[in-house]
Short mmCIF file of C-alpha atoms and ligand atoms in Angstrom, two decimals:
data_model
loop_
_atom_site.label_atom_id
_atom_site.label_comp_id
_atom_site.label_asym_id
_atom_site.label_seq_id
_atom_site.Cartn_x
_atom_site.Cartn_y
_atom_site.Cartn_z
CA UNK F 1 15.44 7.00 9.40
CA UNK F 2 14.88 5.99 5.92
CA UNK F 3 11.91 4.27 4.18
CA UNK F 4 12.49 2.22 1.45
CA UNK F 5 9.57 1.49 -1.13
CA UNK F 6 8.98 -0.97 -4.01
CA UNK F 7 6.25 -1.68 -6.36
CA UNK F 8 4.79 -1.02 -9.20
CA UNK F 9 4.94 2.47 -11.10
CA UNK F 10 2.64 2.40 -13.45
CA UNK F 11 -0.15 3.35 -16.19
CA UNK F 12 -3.91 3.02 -15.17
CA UNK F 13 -7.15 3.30 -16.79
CA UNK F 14 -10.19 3.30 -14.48
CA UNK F 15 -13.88 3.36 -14.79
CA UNK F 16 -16.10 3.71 -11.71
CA UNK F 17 -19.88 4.39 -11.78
CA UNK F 18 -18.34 8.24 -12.07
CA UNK F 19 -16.40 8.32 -14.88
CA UNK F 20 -13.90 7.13 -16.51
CA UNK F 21 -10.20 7.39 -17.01
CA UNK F 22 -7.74 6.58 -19.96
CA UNK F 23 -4.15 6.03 -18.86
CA UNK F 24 -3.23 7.73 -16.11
CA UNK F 25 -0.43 7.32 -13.82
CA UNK F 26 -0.79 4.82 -11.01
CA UNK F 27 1.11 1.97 -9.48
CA UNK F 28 1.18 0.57 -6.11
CA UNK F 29 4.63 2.41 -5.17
CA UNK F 30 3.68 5.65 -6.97
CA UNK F 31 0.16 5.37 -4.06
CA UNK F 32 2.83 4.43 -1.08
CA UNK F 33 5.64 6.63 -1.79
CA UNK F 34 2.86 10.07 -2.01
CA UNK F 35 1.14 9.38 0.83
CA UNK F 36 4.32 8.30 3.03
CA UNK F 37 5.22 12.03 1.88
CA UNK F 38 3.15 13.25 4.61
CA UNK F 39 4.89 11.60 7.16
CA UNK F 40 8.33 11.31 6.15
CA UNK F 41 10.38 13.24 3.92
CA UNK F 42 13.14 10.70 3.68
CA UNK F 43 11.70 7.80 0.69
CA UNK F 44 14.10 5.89 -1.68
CA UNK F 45 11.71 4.19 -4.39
CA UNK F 46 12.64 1.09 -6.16
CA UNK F 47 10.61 0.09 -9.59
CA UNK F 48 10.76 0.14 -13.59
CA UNK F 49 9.06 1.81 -16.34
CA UNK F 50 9.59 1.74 -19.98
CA UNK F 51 10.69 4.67 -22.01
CA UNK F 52 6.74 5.90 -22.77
CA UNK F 53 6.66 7.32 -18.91
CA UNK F 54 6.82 10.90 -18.80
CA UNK F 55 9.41 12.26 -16.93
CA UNK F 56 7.15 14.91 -15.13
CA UNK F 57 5.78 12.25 -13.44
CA UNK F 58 9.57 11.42 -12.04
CA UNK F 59 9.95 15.25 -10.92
CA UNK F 60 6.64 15.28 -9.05
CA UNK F 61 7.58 12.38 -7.05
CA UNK F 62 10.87 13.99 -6.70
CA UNK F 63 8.66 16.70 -5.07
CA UNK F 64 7.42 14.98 -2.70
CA UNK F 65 10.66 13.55 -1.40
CA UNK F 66 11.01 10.68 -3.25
CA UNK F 67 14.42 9.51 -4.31
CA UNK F 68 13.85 7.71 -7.75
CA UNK F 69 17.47 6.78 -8.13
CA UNK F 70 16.30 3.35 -7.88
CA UNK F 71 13.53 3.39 -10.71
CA UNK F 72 14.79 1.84 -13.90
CA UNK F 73 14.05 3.14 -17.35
CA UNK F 74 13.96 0.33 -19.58
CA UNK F 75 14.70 1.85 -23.53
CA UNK F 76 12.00 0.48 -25.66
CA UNK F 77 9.99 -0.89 -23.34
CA UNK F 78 6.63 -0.37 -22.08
CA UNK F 79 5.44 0.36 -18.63
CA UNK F 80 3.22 -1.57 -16.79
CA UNK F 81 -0.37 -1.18 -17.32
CA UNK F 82 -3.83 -2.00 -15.63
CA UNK F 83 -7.14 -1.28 -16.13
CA UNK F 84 -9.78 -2.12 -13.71
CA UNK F 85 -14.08 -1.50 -13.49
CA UNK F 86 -15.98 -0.71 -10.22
CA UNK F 87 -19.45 -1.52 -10.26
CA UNK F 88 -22.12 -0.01 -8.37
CA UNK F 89 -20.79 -1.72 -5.27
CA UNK F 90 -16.88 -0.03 -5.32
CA UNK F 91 -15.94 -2.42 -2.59
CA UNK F 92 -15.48 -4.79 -5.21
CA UNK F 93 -13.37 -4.30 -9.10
CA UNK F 94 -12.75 -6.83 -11.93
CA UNK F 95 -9.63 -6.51 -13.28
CA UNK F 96 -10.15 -5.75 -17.47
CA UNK F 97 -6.12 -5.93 -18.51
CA UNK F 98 -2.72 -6.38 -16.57
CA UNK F 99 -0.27 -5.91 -18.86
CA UNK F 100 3.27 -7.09 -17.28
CA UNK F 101 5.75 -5.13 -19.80
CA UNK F 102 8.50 -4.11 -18.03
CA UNK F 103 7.89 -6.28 -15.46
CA UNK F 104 8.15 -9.40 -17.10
CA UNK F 105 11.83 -9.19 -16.38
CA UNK F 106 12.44 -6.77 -14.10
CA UNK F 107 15.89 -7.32 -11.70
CA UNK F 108 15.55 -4.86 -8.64
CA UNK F 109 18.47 -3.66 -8.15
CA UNK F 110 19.07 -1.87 -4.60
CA UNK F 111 21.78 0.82 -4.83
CA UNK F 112 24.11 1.26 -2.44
CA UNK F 113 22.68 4.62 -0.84
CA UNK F 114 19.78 2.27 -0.34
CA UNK F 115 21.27 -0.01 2.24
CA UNK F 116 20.90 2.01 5.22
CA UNK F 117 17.26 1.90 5.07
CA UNK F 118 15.60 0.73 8.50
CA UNK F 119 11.44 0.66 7.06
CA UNK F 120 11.04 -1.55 4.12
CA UNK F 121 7.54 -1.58 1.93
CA UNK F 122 6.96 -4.21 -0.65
CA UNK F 123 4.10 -2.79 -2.58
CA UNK F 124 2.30 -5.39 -4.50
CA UNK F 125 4.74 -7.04 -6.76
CA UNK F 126 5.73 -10.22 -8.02
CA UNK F 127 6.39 -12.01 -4.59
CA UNK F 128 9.93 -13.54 -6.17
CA UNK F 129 10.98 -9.90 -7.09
CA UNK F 130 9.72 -8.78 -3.41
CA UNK F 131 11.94 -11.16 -1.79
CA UNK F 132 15.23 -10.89 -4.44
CA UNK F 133 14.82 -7.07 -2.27
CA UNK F 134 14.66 -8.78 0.95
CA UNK F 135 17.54 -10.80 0.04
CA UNK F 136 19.39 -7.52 -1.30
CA UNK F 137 19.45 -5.93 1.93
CA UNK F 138 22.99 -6.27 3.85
CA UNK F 139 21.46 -5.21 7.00
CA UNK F 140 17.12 -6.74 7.69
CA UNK F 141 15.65 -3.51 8.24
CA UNK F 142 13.79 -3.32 11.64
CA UNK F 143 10.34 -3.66 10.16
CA UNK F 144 9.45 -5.12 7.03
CA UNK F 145 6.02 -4.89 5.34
CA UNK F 146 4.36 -6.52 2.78
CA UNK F 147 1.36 -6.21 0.18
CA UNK F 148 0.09 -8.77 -1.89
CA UNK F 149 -3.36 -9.43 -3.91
CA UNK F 150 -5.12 -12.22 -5.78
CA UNK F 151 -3.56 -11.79 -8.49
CA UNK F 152 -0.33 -13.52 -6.92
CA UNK F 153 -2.25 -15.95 -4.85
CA UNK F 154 -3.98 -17.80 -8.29
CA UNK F 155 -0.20 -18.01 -9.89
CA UNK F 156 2.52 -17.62 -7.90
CA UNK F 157 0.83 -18.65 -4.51
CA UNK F 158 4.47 -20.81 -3.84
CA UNK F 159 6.59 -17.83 -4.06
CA UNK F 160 4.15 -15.94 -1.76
CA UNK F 161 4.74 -18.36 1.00
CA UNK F 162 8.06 -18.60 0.99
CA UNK F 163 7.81 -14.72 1.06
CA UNK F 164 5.65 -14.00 3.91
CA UNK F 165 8.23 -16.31 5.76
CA UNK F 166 10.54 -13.12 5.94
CA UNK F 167 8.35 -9.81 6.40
CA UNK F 168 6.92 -8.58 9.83
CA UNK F 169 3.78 -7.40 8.39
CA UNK F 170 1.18 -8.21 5.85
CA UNK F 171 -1.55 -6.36 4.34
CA UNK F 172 -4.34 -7.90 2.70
CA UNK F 173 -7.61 -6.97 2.05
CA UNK F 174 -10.87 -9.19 3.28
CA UNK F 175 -11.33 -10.98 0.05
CA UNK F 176 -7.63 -12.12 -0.10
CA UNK F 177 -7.41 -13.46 3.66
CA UNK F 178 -9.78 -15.67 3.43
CA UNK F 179 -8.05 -16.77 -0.07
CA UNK F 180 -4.83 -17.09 1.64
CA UNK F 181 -5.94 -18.57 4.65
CA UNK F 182 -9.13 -20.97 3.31
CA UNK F 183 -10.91 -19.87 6.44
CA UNK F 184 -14.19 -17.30 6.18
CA UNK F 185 -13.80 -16.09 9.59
CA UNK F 186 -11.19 -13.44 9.63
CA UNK F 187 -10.38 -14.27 13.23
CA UNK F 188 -9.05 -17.98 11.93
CA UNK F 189 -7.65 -16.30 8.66
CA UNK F 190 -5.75 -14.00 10.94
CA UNK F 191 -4.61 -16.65 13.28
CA UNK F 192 -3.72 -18.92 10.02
CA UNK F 193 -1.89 -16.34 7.92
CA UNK F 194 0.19 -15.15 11.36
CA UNK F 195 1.08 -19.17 11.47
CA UNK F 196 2.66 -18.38 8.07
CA UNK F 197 5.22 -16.35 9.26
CA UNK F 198 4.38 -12.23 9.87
CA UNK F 199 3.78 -11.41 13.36
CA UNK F 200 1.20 -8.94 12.05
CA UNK F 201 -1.59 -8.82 9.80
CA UNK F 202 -3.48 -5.76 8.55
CA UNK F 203 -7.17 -6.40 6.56
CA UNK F 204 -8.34 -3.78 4.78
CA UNK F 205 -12.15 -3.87 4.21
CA UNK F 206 -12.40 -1.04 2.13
CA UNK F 207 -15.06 1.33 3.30
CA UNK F 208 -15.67 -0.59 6.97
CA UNK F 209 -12.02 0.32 8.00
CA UNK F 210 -9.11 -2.17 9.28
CA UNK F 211 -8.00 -5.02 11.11
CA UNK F 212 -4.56 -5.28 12.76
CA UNK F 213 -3.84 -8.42 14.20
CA UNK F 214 -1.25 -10.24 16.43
CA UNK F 215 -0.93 -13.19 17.60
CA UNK F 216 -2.81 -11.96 21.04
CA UNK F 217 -4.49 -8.71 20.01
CA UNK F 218 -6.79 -6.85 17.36
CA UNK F 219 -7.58 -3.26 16.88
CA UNK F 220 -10.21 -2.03 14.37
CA UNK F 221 -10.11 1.48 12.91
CA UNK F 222 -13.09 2.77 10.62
CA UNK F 223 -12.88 4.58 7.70
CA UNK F 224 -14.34 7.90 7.41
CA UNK F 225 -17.43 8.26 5.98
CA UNK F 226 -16.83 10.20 3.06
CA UNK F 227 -19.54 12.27 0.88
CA UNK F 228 -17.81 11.74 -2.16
CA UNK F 229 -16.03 8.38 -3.11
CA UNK F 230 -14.75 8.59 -6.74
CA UNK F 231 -12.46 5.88 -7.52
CA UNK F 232 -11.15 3.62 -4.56
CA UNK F 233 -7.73 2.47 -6.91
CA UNK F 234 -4.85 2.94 -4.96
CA UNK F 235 -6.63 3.37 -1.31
CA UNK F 236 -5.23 0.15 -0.34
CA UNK F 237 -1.46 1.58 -0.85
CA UNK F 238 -2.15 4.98 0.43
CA UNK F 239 -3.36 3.26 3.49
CA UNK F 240 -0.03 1.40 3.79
CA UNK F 241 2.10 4.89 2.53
CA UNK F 242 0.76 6.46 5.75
CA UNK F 243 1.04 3.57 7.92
CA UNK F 244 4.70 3.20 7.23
CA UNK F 245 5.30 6.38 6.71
CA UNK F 246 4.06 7.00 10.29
CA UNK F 247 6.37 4.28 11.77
CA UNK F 248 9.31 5.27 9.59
CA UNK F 249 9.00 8.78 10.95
CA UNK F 250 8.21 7.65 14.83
CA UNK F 251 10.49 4.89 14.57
CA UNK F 252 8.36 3.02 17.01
CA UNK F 253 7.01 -0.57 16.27
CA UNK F 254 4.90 -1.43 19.35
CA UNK F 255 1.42 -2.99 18.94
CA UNK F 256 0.23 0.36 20.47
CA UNK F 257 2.17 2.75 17.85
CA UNK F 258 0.96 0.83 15.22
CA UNK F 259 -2.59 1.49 16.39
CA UNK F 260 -1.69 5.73 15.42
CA UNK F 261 -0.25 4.38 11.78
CA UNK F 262 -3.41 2.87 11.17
CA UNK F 263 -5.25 5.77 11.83
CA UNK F 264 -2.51 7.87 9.65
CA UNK F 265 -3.26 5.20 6.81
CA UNK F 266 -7.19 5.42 6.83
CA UNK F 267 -6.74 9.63 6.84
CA UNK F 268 -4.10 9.64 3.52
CA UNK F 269 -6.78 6.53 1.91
CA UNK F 270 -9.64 9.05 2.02
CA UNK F 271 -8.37 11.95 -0.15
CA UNK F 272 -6.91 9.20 -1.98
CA UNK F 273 -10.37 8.08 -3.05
CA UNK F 274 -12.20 11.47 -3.00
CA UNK F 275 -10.66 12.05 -7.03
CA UNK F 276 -9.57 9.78 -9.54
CA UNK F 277 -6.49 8.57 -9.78
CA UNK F 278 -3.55 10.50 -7.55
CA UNK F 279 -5.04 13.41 -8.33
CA UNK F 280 -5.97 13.73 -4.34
CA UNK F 281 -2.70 12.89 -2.90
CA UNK F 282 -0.40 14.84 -4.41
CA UNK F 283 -0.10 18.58 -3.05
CA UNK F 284 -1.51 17.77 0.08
CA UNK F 285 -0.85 20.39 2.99
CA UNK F 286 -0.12 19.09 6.23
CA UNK F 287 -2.99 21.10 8.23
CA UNK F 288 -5.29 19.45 5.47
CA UNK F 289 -3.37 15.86 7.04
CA UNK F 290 -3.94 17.23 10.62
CA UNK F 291 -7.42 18.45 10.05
CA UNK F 292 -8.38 14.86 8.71
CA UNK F 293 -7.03 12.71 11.27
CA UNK F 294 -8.55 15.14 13.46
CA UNK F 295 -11.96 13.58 11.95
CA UNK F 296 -10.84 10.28 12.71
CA UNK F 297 -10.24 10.98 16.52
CA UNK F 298 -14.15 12.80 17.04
CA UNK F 299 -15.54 10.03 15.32
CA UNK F 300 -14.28 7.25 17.55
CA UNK F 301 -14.16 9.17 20.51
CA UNK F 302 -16.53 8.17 23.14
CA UNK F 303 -17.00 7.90 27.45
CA UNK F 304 -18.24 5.02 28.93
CA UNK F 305 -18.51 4.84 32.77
CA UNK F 306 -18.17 1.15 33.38
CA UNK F 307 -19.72 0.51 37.05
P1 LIG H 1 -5.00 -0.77 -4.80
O1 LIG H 1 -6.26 -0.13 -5.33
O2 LIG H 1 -4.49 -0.10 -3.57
O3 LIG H 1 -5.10 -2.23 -4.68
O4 LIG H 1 -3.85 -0.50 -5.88
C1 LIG H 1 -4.09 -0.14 -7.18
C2 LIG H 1 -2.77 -0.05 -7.95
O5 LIG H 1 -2.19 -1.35 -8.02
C3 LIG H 1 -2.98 0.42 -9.36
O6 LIG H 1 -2.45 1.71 -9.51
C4 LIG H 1 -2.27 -0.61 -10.24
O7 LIG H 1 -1.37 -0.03 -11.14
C5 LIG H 1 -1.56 -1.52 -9.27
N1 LIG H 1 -1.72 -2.93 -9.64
C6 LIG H 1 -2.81 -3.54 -10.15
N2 LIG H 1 -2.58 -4.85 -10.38
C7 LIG H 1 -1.31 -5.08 -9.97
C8 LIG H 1 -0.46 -6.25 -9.93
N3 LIG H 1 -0.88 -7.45 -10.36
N4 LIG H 1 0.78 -6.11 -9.43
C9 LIG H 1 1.21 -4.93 -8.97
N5 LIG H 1 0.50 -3.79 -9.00
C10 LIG H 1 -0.76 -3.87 -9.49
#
């Protein structure tokens, strides 16, 4: 069962309180469509770049299973580009530049081959452009997930709405519920942004783990405590590459399955933040996968006799 992915693929240039980048490839879908790798070998990628993007970058997704017959190459245009600072805090980035270029205009376009695709991820995107995808598909795929950010909430918060009216699940991170929702309690947010149309809702807290919510249940997962956290870009869409990459491959979508994805997204968002950039989610091997969510399960595992 195929998993379809859009977003962004796209030029970054990062400075954390460990260095600093200049442009380096990133994107929301580029994060996704890797880390879904480990899961899934099955990925059909929808996004545009300009003609500066170097085509190795094209044959290492290709690597990892990712069918790029969907990515436009727009002639003498430039790709997408953001820049971003973490302070000491890396919980919390300013944005320094988004630069729209190709995006400005950009038409997805799903090819035919697409169509059959049953897991659909809308990386963060412009929410019009998300939904023109939605719209595009012949068939609704069983589960549809979306990820958004502030950016889309101060100036296209409209779109978003009508958006979130057609996807299953959301993820946000804390920041953005309550921006969404105009409640501080994430309990309300949660209950708030379900009334809004997904029937689940996934906040991301960064280095305190996640939230999934439905409209009767929650589940938290940690995140691993990590010795090393470089640069946290992208951790947010590695978390939701493994997540649906898990489903895609498991092809369950019970509350209870979605519980393991979880899990499978916190493992691929720690080596995503462990280097800069991609650099620790590409090349993977799957015993390095096994023996992290392996980590996961002995730190949550506990017995309590209840009398
Ligand atoms: P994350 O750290 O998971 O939120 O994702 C970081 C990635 O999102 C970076 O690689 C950026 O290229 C991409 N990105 C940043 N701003 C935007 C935006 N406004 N729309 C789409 N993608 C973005």
């Amino acid at each position: 069962m195929s998993l379809l992915v859009v977003g962004t693929v796209a030029f970054d240039a990062i400075e954390t309180p460990f260095g600093k980048t200049d442009k380096i490839l990133g994107g929301a879908a580029t994060y996704i469509s890797l880390a879904a790798s480990y899961f899934t070998k099955k990925i059909n990628l929808i996004s545009v770049v300009g003609d500066d993007f170097p085509s190795d970058h094209v044959k290492m997704l290709n690597k990892h299973h990712v069918n790029t017959d969907g990515l436009q190459v727009l002639k003498g245009q430039k790709t997408f580009f953001w820049s971003g600072k973490y302070h000491n805090d890396m919980n919390n980035r300013d944005t320094i530049a988004t630069e729209l270029n190709v995006l400005e205009n950009f038409n997805p376009v799903v090819p035919e081959a697409y169509q059959d695709c049953e897991f659909l991820m809308l990386g963060n995107l412009v929410p019009a452009v998300q939904q023109q995808v939605i719209k595009q598909m012949k068939t609704r795929p069983k589960l549809i997930v979306l990820d958004t950010m502030n950016f889309w909430m101060d100036i296209a918060m409209n779109d978003l709405k009508e958006t979130l009216k057609m996807v299953d699940v959301l993820t946000v991170n804390d920041a953005e519920a309550r921006q969404l929702s105009g409640e501080y309690s994430l309990v309300k947010a949660a209950q708030k942004i379900l009334a809004m149309g997904p029937k689940y809702l996934i906040i991301k807290k960064g280095e305190h783990g996640a939230l999934l919510f439905n409209k009767e249940q929650v589940f938290f997962a940690p995140a691993l405590p990590l010795e090393d956290v470089f640069d946290p870009t992208g951790a947010g869409d590695s978390f939701a590459g493994g997540f649906i990459g898990y489903l895609a491959e498991t092809k369950d979508i019970s509350f209870e399955n979605m519980k393991r994805a979880i899990v499978f997204g916190s493992a691929t968002a720690s080596f995503c933040v462990e280097k800069f950039g991609t650099e620790n989610i590409v090349g993977l091997t799957q015993a390095q996968v096994e023996d992290r969510v392996q980590e996961f399960v002995d730190l949550v595992q506990f017995d309590i006799a209840l009398v």
